[in-house]
PDB file of C-alpha atoms in Angstrom:
ATOM      1  CA  MET G1306     -89.954 218.648  25.644  1.00  0.00           C
ATOM      2  CA  GLU G1307     -91.230 215.060  25.697  1.00  0.00           C
ATOM      3  CA  GLU G1308     -89.014 212.531  27.444  1.00  0.00           C
ATOM      4  CA  ILE G1309     -88.728 209.330  25.413  1.00  0.00           C
ATOM      5  CA  ILE G1310     -86.446 207.554  27.903  1.00  0.00           C
ATOM      6  CA  LYS G1311     -85.973 208.315  31.579  1.00  0.00           C
ATOM      7  CA  VAL G1312     -83.593 206.215  33.674  1.00  0.00           C
ATOM      8  CA  GLU G1313     -83.357 206.783  37.419  1.00  0.00           C
ATOM      9  CA  ASN G1314     -80.886 205.204  39.860  1.00  0.00           C
ATOM     10  CA  LEU G1315     -80.381 202.116  37.697  1.00  0.00           C
ATOM     11  CA  LYS G1316     -78.440 199.288  39.329  1.00  0.00           C
ATOM     12  CA  LYS G1317     -77.388 195.952  37.863  1.00  0.00           C
ATOM     13  CA  SER G1318     -75.168 193.147  39.147  1.00  0.00           C
ATOM     14  CA  PHE G1319     -74.110 189.786  37.791  1.00  0.00           C
ATOM     15  CA  GLY G1320     -73.584 187.689  40.890  1.00  0.00           C
ATOM     16  CA  ASN G1321     -71.147 189.598  43.060  1.00  0.00           C
ATOM     17  CA  THR G1322     -69.997 191.798  40.188  1.00  0.00           C
ATOM     18  CA  ILE G1323     -71.628 195.228  40.223  1.00  0.00           C
ATOM     19  CA  VAL G1324     -71.898 196.494  36.643  1.00  0.00           C
ATOM     20  CA  LEU G1325     -74.226 199.488  37.048  1.00  0.00           C
ATOM     21  CA  LYS G1326     -73.922 201.289  40.381  1.00  0.00           C
ATOM     22  CA  ASP G1327     -76.299 204.232  39.986  1.00  0.00           C
ATOM     23  CA  ILE G1328     -77.179 205.447  36.486  1.00  0.00           C
ATOM     24  CA  SER G1329     -79.620 208.286  35.778  1.00  0.00           C
ATOM     25  CA  PHE G1330     -80.284 210.190  32.543  1.00  0.00           C
ATOM     26  CA  SER G1331     -83.062 211.129  30.142  1.00  0.00           C
ATOM     27  CA  VAL G1332     -83.440 211.364  26.359  1.00  0.00           C
ATOM     28  CA  HIS G1333     -85.857 213.792  24.769  1.00  0.00           C
ATOM     29  CA  LYS G1334     -87.822 213.297  21.566  1.00  0.00           C
ATOM     30  CA  GLY G1335     -85.808 213.865  18.412  1.00  0.00           C
ATOM     31  CA  LYS G1336     -82.493 214.056  20.281  1.00  0.00           C
ATOM     32  CA  VAL G1337     -79.351 211.926  20.129  1.00  0.00           C
ATOM     33  CA  LEU G1338     -77.591 210.809  23.303  1.00  0.00           C
ATOM     34  CA  SER G1339     -74.149 209.287  22.853  1.00  0.00           C
ATOM     35  CA  VAL G1340     -72.517 207.198  25.564  1.00  0.00           C
ATOM     36  CA  ILE G1341     -68.749 206.783  25.621  1.00  0.00           C
ATOM     37  CA  GLY G1342     -66.369 205.124  28.041  1.00  0.00           C
ATOM     38  CA  PRO G1343     -63.894 202.269  28.415  1.00  0.00           C
ATOM     39  CA  SER G1344     -64.752 198.604  27.940  1.00  0.00           C
ATOM     40  CA  GLY G1345     -66.418 197.194  31.031  1.00  0.00           C
ATOM     41  CA  SER G1346     -67.884 200.533  32.102  1.00  0.00           C
ATOM     42  CA  GLY G1347     -71.465 199.228  31.829  1.00  0.00           C
ATOM     43  CA  LYS G1348     -72.503 200.982  28.612  1.00  0.00           C
ATOM     44  CA  SER G1349     -73.854 197.914  26.797  1.00  0.00           C
ATOM     45  CA  THR G1350     -75.473 196.514  29.945  1.00  0.00           C
ATOM     46  CA  MET G1351     -77.329 199.790  30.389  1.00  0.00           C
ATOM     47  CA  LEU G1352     -78.730 199.517  26.847  1.00  0.00           C
ATOM     48  CA  ARG G1353     -79.684 195.890  27.406  1.00  0.00           C
ATOM     49  CA  CYS G1354     -81.611 196.853  30.526  1.00  0.00           C
ATOM     50  CA  ILE G1355     -83.589 199.455  28.560  1.00  0.00           C
ATOM     51  CA  SER G1356     -84.363 196.923  25.813  1.00  0.00           C
ATOM     52  CA  GLN G1357     -85.380 194.208  28.336  1.00  0.00           C
ATOM     53  CA  LEU G1358     -82.503 191.912  27.377  1.00  0.00           C
ATOM     54  CA  GLU G1359     -81.319 192.159  30.980  1.00  0.00           C
ATOM     55  CA  THR G1360     -83.329 192.592  34.171  1.00  0.00           C
ATOM     56  CA  VAL G1361     -82.356 195.327  36.606  1.00  0.00           C
ATOM     57  CA  ASN G1362     -81.690 194.885  40.308  1.00  0.00           C
ATOM     58  CA  ASP G1363     -83.017 198.295  41.233  1.00  0.00           C
ATOM     59  CA  GLY G1364     -84.002 201.597  39.680  1.00  0.00           C
ATOM     60  CA  THR G1365     -86.689 202.957  37.383  1.00  0.00           C
ATOM     61  CA  ILE G1366     -86.950 202.982  33.588  1.00  0.00           C
ATOM     62  CA  THR G1367     -89.704 204.871  31.777  1.00  0.00           C
ATOM     63  CA  ILE G1368     -90.124 204.711  27.995  1.00  0.00           C
ATOM     64  CA  CYS G1369     -92.517 207.055  26.182  1.00  0.00           C
ATOM     65  CA  GLY G1370     -94.224 207.847  29.465  1.00  0.00           C
ATOM     66  CA  LYS G1371     -94.818 204.181  30.299  1.00  0.00           C
ATOM     67  CA  THR G1372     -93.074 202.671  33.302  1.00  0.00           C
ATOM     68  CA  LEU G1373     -91.091 199.538  32.441  1.00  0.00           C
ATOM     69  CA  VAL G1374     -89.675 198.965  35.913  1.00  0.00           C
ATOM     70  CA  LYS G1375     -90.035 201.046  39.086  1.00  0.00           C
ATOM     71  CA  ASN G1376     -87.641 200.635  42.002  1.00  0.00           C
ATOM     72  CA  GLY G1377     -86.640 197.247  40.607  1.00  0.00           C
ATOM     73  CA  ILE G1378     -90.210 195.957  40.214  1.00  0.00           C
ATOM     74  CA  TYR G1379     -91.398 195.255  36.668  1.00  0.00           C
ATOM     75  CA  VAL G1380     -94.883 195.900  35.331  1.00  0.00           C
ATOM     76  CA  PRO G1381     -96.996 192.885  34.162  1.00  0.00           C
ATOM     77  CA  LYS G1382     -95.834 190.886  31.118  1.00  0.00           C
ATOM     78  CA  ASN G1383     -98.507 192.214  28.762  1.00  0.00           C
ATOM     79  CA  GLU G1384     -97.344 195.759  29.500  1.00  0.00           C
ATOM     80  CA  LEU G1385     -93.691 194.745  29.070  1.00  0.00           C
ATOM     81  CA  HIS G1386     -94.444 193.552  25.539  1.00  0.00           C
ATOM     82  CA  GLU G1387     -96.181 196.798  24.637  1.00  0.00           C
ATOM     83  CA  ILE G1388     -93.283 198.858  25.984  1.00  0.00           C
ATOM     84  CA  SER G1389     -90.720 196.668  24.196  1.00  0.00           C
ATOM     85  CA  LEU G1390     -92.119 197.809  20.853  1.00  0.00           C
ATOM     86  CA  LYS G1391     -91.232 201.415  21.665  1.00  0.00           C
ATOM     87  CA  SER G1392     -87.496 200.781  21.232  1.00  0.00           C
ATOM     88  CA  GLY G1393     -85.402 199.094  18.563  1.00  0.00           C
ATOM     89  CA  MET G1394     -81.950 197.634  19.207  1.00  0.00           C
ATOM     90  CA  VAL G1395     -79.044 197.526  16.751  1.00  0.00           C
ATOM     91  CA  PHE G1396     -76.328 195.160  17.959  1.00  0.00           C
ATOM     92  CA  GLN G1397     -72.581 195.319  17.398  1.00  0.00           C
ATOM     93  CA  ASN G1398     -72.544 191.815  15.871  1.00  0.00           C
ATOM     94  CA  PHE G1399     -75.635 192.314  13.675  1.00  0.00           C
ATOM     95  CA  ASN G1400     -77.672 189.385  15.153  1.00  0.00           C
ATOM     96  CA  LEU G1401     -79.268 188.557  11.810  1.00  0.00           C
ATOM     97  CA  PHE G1402     -80.854 185.143  11.247  1.00  0.00           C
ATOM     98  CA  PRO G1403     -78.272 183.372   9.046  1.00  0.00           C
ATOM     99  CA  HIS G1404     -80.851 180.985   7.530  1.00  0.00           C
ATOM    100  CA  TYR G1405     -83.152 183.849   6.501  1.00  0.00           C
ATOM    101  CA  SER G1406     -82.698 186.002   3.430  1.00  0.00           C
ATOM    102  CA  VAL G1407     -82.207 189.733   3.879  1.00  0.00           C
ATOM    103  CA  LEU G1408     -85.888 190.267   3.056  1.00  0.00           C
ATOM    104  CA  GLN G1409     -86.995 187.632   5.575  1.00  0.00           C
ATOM    105  CA  ASN G1410     -84.832 189.202   8.263  1.00  0.00           C
ATOM    106  CA  VAL G1411     -86.660 192.515   7.816  1.00  0.00           C
ATOM    107  CA  THR G1412     -90.179 191.078   7.412  1.00  0.00           C
ATOM    108  CA  ASP G1413     -90.175 188.376  10.108  1.00  0.00           C
ATOM    109  CA  ALA G1414     -90.892 190.553  13.159  1.00  0.00           C
ATOM    110  CA  GLN G1415     -93.378 192.660  11.217  1.00  0.00           C
ATOM    111  CA  ILE G1416     -95.417 189.538  10.479  1.00  0.00           C
ATOM    112  CA  HIS G1417     -95.072 187.758  13.824  1.00  0.00           C
ATOM    113  CA  VAL G1418     -94.902 190.710  16.229  1.00  0.00           C
ATOM    114  CA  LEU G1419     -96.874 193.481  14.512  1.00  0.00           C
ATOM    115  CA  LYS G1420     -99.190 190.938  12.798  1.00  0.00           C
ATOM    116  CA  LYS G1421     -98.849 192.607   9.416  1.00  0.00           C
ATOM    117  CA  SER G1422     -99.747 190.767   6.233  1.00  0.00           C
ATOM    118  CA  LYS G1423     -96.825 189.377   4.274  1.00  0.00           C
ATOM    119  CA  GLU G1424     -97.542 191.814   1.437  1.00  0.00           C
ATOM    120  CA  GLU G1425     -97.516 194.838   3.724  1.00  0.00           C
ATOM    121  CA  ALA G1426     -94.364 193.634   5.494  1.00  0.00           C
ATOM    122  CA  VAL G1427     -92.583 193.147   2.162  1.00  0.00           C
ATOM    123  CA  ASP G1428     -93.568 196.659   1.047  1.00  0.00           C
ATOM    124  CA  VAL G1429     -92.153 198.167   4.231  1.00  0.00           C
ATOM    125  CA  ALA G1430     -89.015 196.021   4.034  1.00  0.00           C
ATOM    126  CA  MET G1431     -88.267 196.861   0.421  1.00  0.00           C
ATOM    127  CA  ALA G1432     -88.708 200.584   1.072  1.00  0.00           C
ATOM    128  CA  LEU G1433     -86.249 200.376   3.976  1.00  0.00           C
ATOM    129  CA  LEU G1434     -83.764 198.264   2.014  1.00  0.00           C
ATOM    130  CA  LYS G1435     -83.901 200.810  -0.798  1.00  0.00           C
ATOM    131  CA  ARG G1436     -83.224 203.537   1.734  1.00  0.00           C
ATOM    132  CA  MET G1437     -80.183 201.557   2.935  1.00  0.00           C
ATOM    133  CA  GLY G1438     -78.941 201.006  -0.610  1.00  0.00           C
ATOM    134  CA  LEU G1439     -79.617 197.265  -0.362  1.00  0.00           C
ATOM    135  CA  GLU G1440     -82.673 196.779  -2.541  1.00  0.00           C
ATOM    136  CA  SER G1441     -80.703 194.484  -4.857  1.00  0.00           C
ATOM    137  CA  LYS G1442     -79.634 192.293  -1.910  1.00  0.00           C
ATOM    138  CA  ALA G1443     -83.161 191.347  -0.778  1.00  0.00           C
ATOM    139  CA  ASN G1444     -82.765 187.681  -1.731  1.00  0.00           C
ATOM    140  CA  ASN G1445     -79.204 187.307  -0.505  1.00  0.00           C
ATOM    141  CA  TYR G1446     -78.270 185.716   2.807  1.00  0.00           C
ATOM    142  CA  PRO G1447     -76.259 187.471   5.534  1.00  0.00           C
ATOM    143  CA  CYS G1448     -73.130 185.405   4.789  1.00  0.00           C
ATOM    144  CA  GLU G1449     -73.121 186.878   1.283  1.00  0.00           C
ATOM    145  CA  LEU G1450     -72.950 190.464   2.561  1.00  0.00           C
ATOM    146  CA  SER G1451     -70.142 192.618   3.883  1.00  0.00           C
ATOM    147  CA  GLY G1452     -70.184 193.589   7.546  1.00  0.00           C
ATOM    148  CA  GLY G1453     -71.361 197.069   6.639  1.00  0.00           C
ATOM    149  CA  GLN G1454     -74.203 195.670   4.560  1.00  0.00           C
ATOM    150  CA  GLN G1455     -75.222 193.322   7.367  1.00  0.00           C
ATOM    151  CA  GLN G1456     -75.328 196.214   9.811  1.00  0.00           C
ATOM    152  CA  ARG G1457     -77.488 198.226   7.418  1.00  0.00           C
ATOM    153  CA  VAL G1458     -79.883 195.269   7.245  1.00  0.00           C
ATOM    154  CA  SER G1459     -80.053 195.221  11.053  1.00  0.00           C
ATOM    155  CA  ILE G1460     -80.852 198.940  11.083  1.00  0.00           C
ATOM    156  CA  ALA G1461     -83.597 198.344   8.504  1.00  0.00           C
ATOM    157  CA  ARG G1462     -84.944 195.488  10.642  1.00  0.00           C
ATOM    158  CA  ALA G1463     -85.102 197.743  13.698  1.00  0.00           C
ATOM    159  CA  LEU G1464     -86.768 200.565  11.762  1.00  0.00           C
ATOM    160  CA  ALA G1465     -89.363 198.166  10.313  1.00  0.00           C
ATOM    161  CA  LEU G1466     -91.069 197.963  13.721  1.00  0.00           C
ATOM    162  CA  LYS G1467     -91.422 201.770  13.782  1.00  0.00           C
ATOM    163  CA  PRO G1468     -89.863 202.288  17.220  1.00  0.00           C
ATOM    164  CA  GLU G1469     -89.924 205.602  19.043  1.00  0.00           C
ATOM    165  CA  VAL G1470     -86.221 205.282  19.864  1.00  0.00           C
ATOM    166  CA  LEU G1471     -83.281 203.379  18.391  1.00  0.00           C
ATOM    167  CA  LEU G1472     -80.592 201.938  20.660  1.00  0.00           C
ATOM    168  CA  PHE G1473     -77.176 201.359  19.041  1.00  0.00           C
ATOM    169  CA  ASP G1474     -74.670 199.153  20.858  1.00  0.00           C
ATOM    170  CA  GLU G1475     -71.231 199.891  19.361  1.00  0.00           C
ATOM    171  CA  PRO G1476     -72.655 199.665  15.812  1.00  0.00           C
ATOM    172  CA  THR G1477     -69.236 199.880  14.118  1.00  0.00           C
ATOM    173  CA  SER G1478     -67.060 197.840  16.480  1.00  0.00           C
ATOM    174  CA  ALA G1479     -67.295 194.647  14.401  1.00  0.00           C
ATOM    175  CA  LEU G1480     -66.486 196.443  11.136  1.00  0.00           C
ATOM    176  CA  ASP G1481     -63.275 197.028   9.277  1.00  0.00           C
ATOM    177  CA  PRO G1482     -62.310 200.720   9.344  1.00  0.00           C
ATOM    178  CA  GLU G1483     -63.253 201.255   5.696  1.00  0.00           C
ATOM    179  CA  LEU G1484     -66.807 200.041   6.383  1.00  0.00           C
ATOM    180  CA  THR G1485     -67.351 202.162   9.482  1.00  0.00           C
ATOM    181  CA  GLY G1486     -68.119 205.316   7.508  1.00  0.00           C
ATOM    182  CA  GLU G1487     -71.166 203.889   5.771  1.00  0.00           C
ATOM    183  CA  ILE G1488     -72.840 203.009   9.075  1.00  0.00           C
ATOM    184  CA  LEU G1489     -71.995 206.358  10.629  1.00  0.00           C
ATOM    185  CA  ALA G1490     -73.528 208.030   7.566  1.00  0.00           C
ATOM    186  CA  VAL G1491     -76.779 206.105   8.064  1.00  0.00           C
ATOM    187  CA  ILE G1492     -76.932 207.127  11.729  1.00  0.00           C
ATOM    188  CA  LYS G1493     -76.176 210.727  10.790  1.00  0.00           C
ATOM    189  CA  ASP G1494     -79.056 210.683   8.290  1.00  0.00           C
ATOM    190  CA  LEU G1495     -81.398 209.332  10.968  1.00  0.00           C
ATOM    191  CA  ALA G1496     -80.295 212.093  13.332  1.00  0.00           C
ATOM    192  CA  ALA G1497     -81.032 214.679  10.628  1.00  0.00           C
ATOM    193  CA  GLU G1498     -84.542 213.210  10.416  1.00  0.00           C
ATOM    194  CA  LYS G1499     -84.917 213.714  14.192  1.00  0.00           C
ATOM    195  CA  MET G1500     -84.961 210.035  15.091  1.00  0.00           C
ATOM    196  CA  THR G1501     -84.519 209.691  18.842  1.00  0.00           C
ATOM    197  CA  MET G1502     -81.377 207.628  19.464  1.00  0.00           C
ATOM    198  CA  VAL G1503     -79.058 206.382  22.175  1.00  0.00           C
ATOM    199  CA  VAL G1504     -75.684 205.514  20.655  1.00  0.00           C
ATOM    200  CA  VAL G1505     -73.025 203.633  22.605  1.00  0.00           C
ATOM    201  CA  THR G1506     -69.887 204.210  20.584  1.00  0.00           C
ATOM    202  CA  HIS G1507     -66.106 204.350  20.632  1.00  0.00           C
ATOM    203  CA  GLU G1508     -66.131 206.789  17.680  1.00  0.00           C
ATOM    204  CA  ILE G1509     -65.340 209.896  19.701  1.00  0.00           C
ATOM    205  CA  ALA G1510     -65.308 212.489  16.909  1.00  0.00           C
ATOM    206  CA  PHE G1511     -68.562 211.074  15.565  1.00  0.00           C
ATOM    207  CA  ALA G1512     -70.177 211.210  19.014  1.00  0.00           C
ATOM    208  CA  ARG G1513     -69.111 214.831  19.333  1.00  0.00           C
ATOM    209  CA  ASP G1514     -70.520 215.791  15.941  1.00  0.00           C
ATOM    210  CA  ILE G1515     -73.825 213.931  15.991  1.00  0.00           C
ATOM    211  CA  SER G1516     -74.983 214.165  19.604  1.00  0.00           C
ATOM    212  CA  ASP G1517     -77.194 216.630  21.397  1.00  0.00           C
ATOM    213  CA  TYR G1518     -75.972 215.299  24.735  1.00  0.00           C
ATOM    214  CA  LEU G1519     -73.114 213.054  25.788  1.00  0.00           C
ATOM    215  CA  ILE G1520     -72.398 210.811  28.768  1.00  0.00           C
ATOM    216  CA  PHE G1521     -69.017 209.437  29.813  1.00  0.00           C
ATOM    217  CA  MET G1522     -69.359 206.252  31.862  1.00  0.00           C
ATOM    218  CA  ASP G1523     -66.766 204.406  33.897  1.00  0.00           C
ATOM    219  CA  GLY G1524     -67.062 201.781  36.611  1.00  0.00           C
ATOM    220  CA  GLY G1525     -70.840 201.620  36.374  1.00  0.00           C
ATOM    221  CA  LEU G1526     -71.301 205.349  36.975  1.00  0.00           C
ATOM    222  CA  VAL G1527     -71.903 208.470  34.897  1.00  0.00           C
ATOM    223  CA  ILE G1528     -68.619 210.311  35.474  1.00  0.00           C
ATOM    224  CA  GLU G1529     -69.299 213.343  33.293  1.00  0.00           C
ATOM    225  CA  GLU G1530     -72.127 214.558  31.075  1.00  0.00           C
ATOM    226  CA  GLY G1531     -73.157 217.565  29.074  1.00  0.00           C
ATOM    227  CA  LYS G1532     -72.978 219.064  25.600  1.00  0.00           C
ATOM    228  CA  PRO G1533     -70.627 216.883  23.516  1.00  0.00           C
ATOM    229  CA  GLU G1534     -68.246 219.667  22.537  1.00  0.00           C
ATOM    230  CA  ALA G1535     -67.881 220.640  26.207  1.00  0.00           C
ATOM    231  CA  VAL G1536     -67.276 217.110  27.490  1.00  0.00           C
ATOM    232  CA  ILE G1537     -64.923 216.093  24.684  1.00  0.00           C
ATOM    233  CA  ASN G1538     -63.068 219.342  24.042  1.00  0.00           C
ATOM    234  CA  ASN G1539     -62.951 220.537  27.640  1.00  0.00           C
ATOM    235  CA  PRO G1540     -63.512 217.656  30.087  1.00  0.00           C
ATOM    236  CA  GLN G1541     -63.597 218.575  33.773  1.00  0.00           C
ATOM    237  CA  ASN G1542     -63.178 215.171  35.418  1.00  0.00           C
ATOM    238  CA  GLU G1543     -59.677 213.689  35.600  1.00  0.00           C
ATOM    239  CA  ARG G1544     -60.916 210.250  34.565  1.00  0.00           C
ATOM    240  CA  THR G1545     -62.606 211.740  31.485  1.00  0.00           C
ATOM    241  CA  LYS G1546     -59.424 213.609  30.635  1.00  0.00           C
ATOM    242  CA  ALA G1547     -57.346 210.429  30.884  1.00  0.00           C
ATOM    243  CA  PHE G1548     -59.745 208.468  28.699  1.00  0.00           C
ATOM    244  CA  LEU G1549     -60.009 211.157  26.016  1.00  0.00           C
ATOM    245  CA  SER G1550     -56.267 211.786  25.923  1.00  0.00           C
ATOM    246  CA  ARG G1551     -55.951 208.562  23.921  1.00  0.00           C
ATOM    247  CA  PHE G1552     -58.109 210.101  21.216  1.00  0.00           C
ATOM    248  CA  ALA G1553     -56.508 213.546  21.301  1.00  0.00           C
ATOM    249  CA  ASN G1554     -55.022 213.491  17.821  1.00  0.00           C
ATOM    250  CA  ALA G1555     -58.260 212.274  16.251  1.00  0.00           C
ATOM    251  CA  TYR G1556     -60.606 214.804  17.757  1.00  0.00           C
ATOM    252  CA  ARG G1557     -58.288 217.822  17.833  1.00  0.00           C
ATOM    253  CA  ALA G1558     -57.870 217.546  14.091  1.00  0.00           C
ATOM    254  CA  ASN G1559     -61.615 218.111  13.774  1.00  0.00           C
ATOM    255  CA  ALA G1560     -62.162 220.356  16.800  1.00  0.00           C
ATOM    256  CA  PHE G1561     -64.861 222.964  16.768  1.00  0.00           C
TER     257      PHE G1561
END
């Protein structure tokens, strides 16, 4: 099966603080990898390294068969740009342009990065907004939307560039509990359509139900990994057990 993302021995430090000590994993086409773990475990930094928002200190990242960085050495800038288009990032705090309308937020990168005509970009954007249930909000500004609506716009913006893989960084952490469900439903629909995804999340039951594979990170390391029902319902590592014990009532109520 085709590997969309392959990460080998990834290391990242900020000054004297080691955030990623030695991370390795792969994601295959059409599969969903969920990453769980406590705050500060390196989950978001790992995603930011894949999406080129952070530079690595050492290790290798390959996306769609193209090497982004090998043993800490990056490929030339023109190749970096090409590889960057293979992945789309959805941030926990939406990262929409506040001075752009919803439609402009979804068309901007299509026009300036993919060099599409405005007409073609608008067609793509409106189709995606309709899919997200936001067709009527095209001329609104982000401040006029709920958090859930803003996050759906950011998902539409990421999809507009037709990436091979979507990276979600705690996509519901900035939302009120009642708005979380609508974003999880969108991600579940994308999974049903076999969109390749890496989802960093604190929604344990959701991670169990949607994922093909699951990683538990702590202290910059992969502590435990495997099929989600095995890791969550029957963890082997003591650190994993301690972390998941806080969510026991939530996931046992929906256990397999």
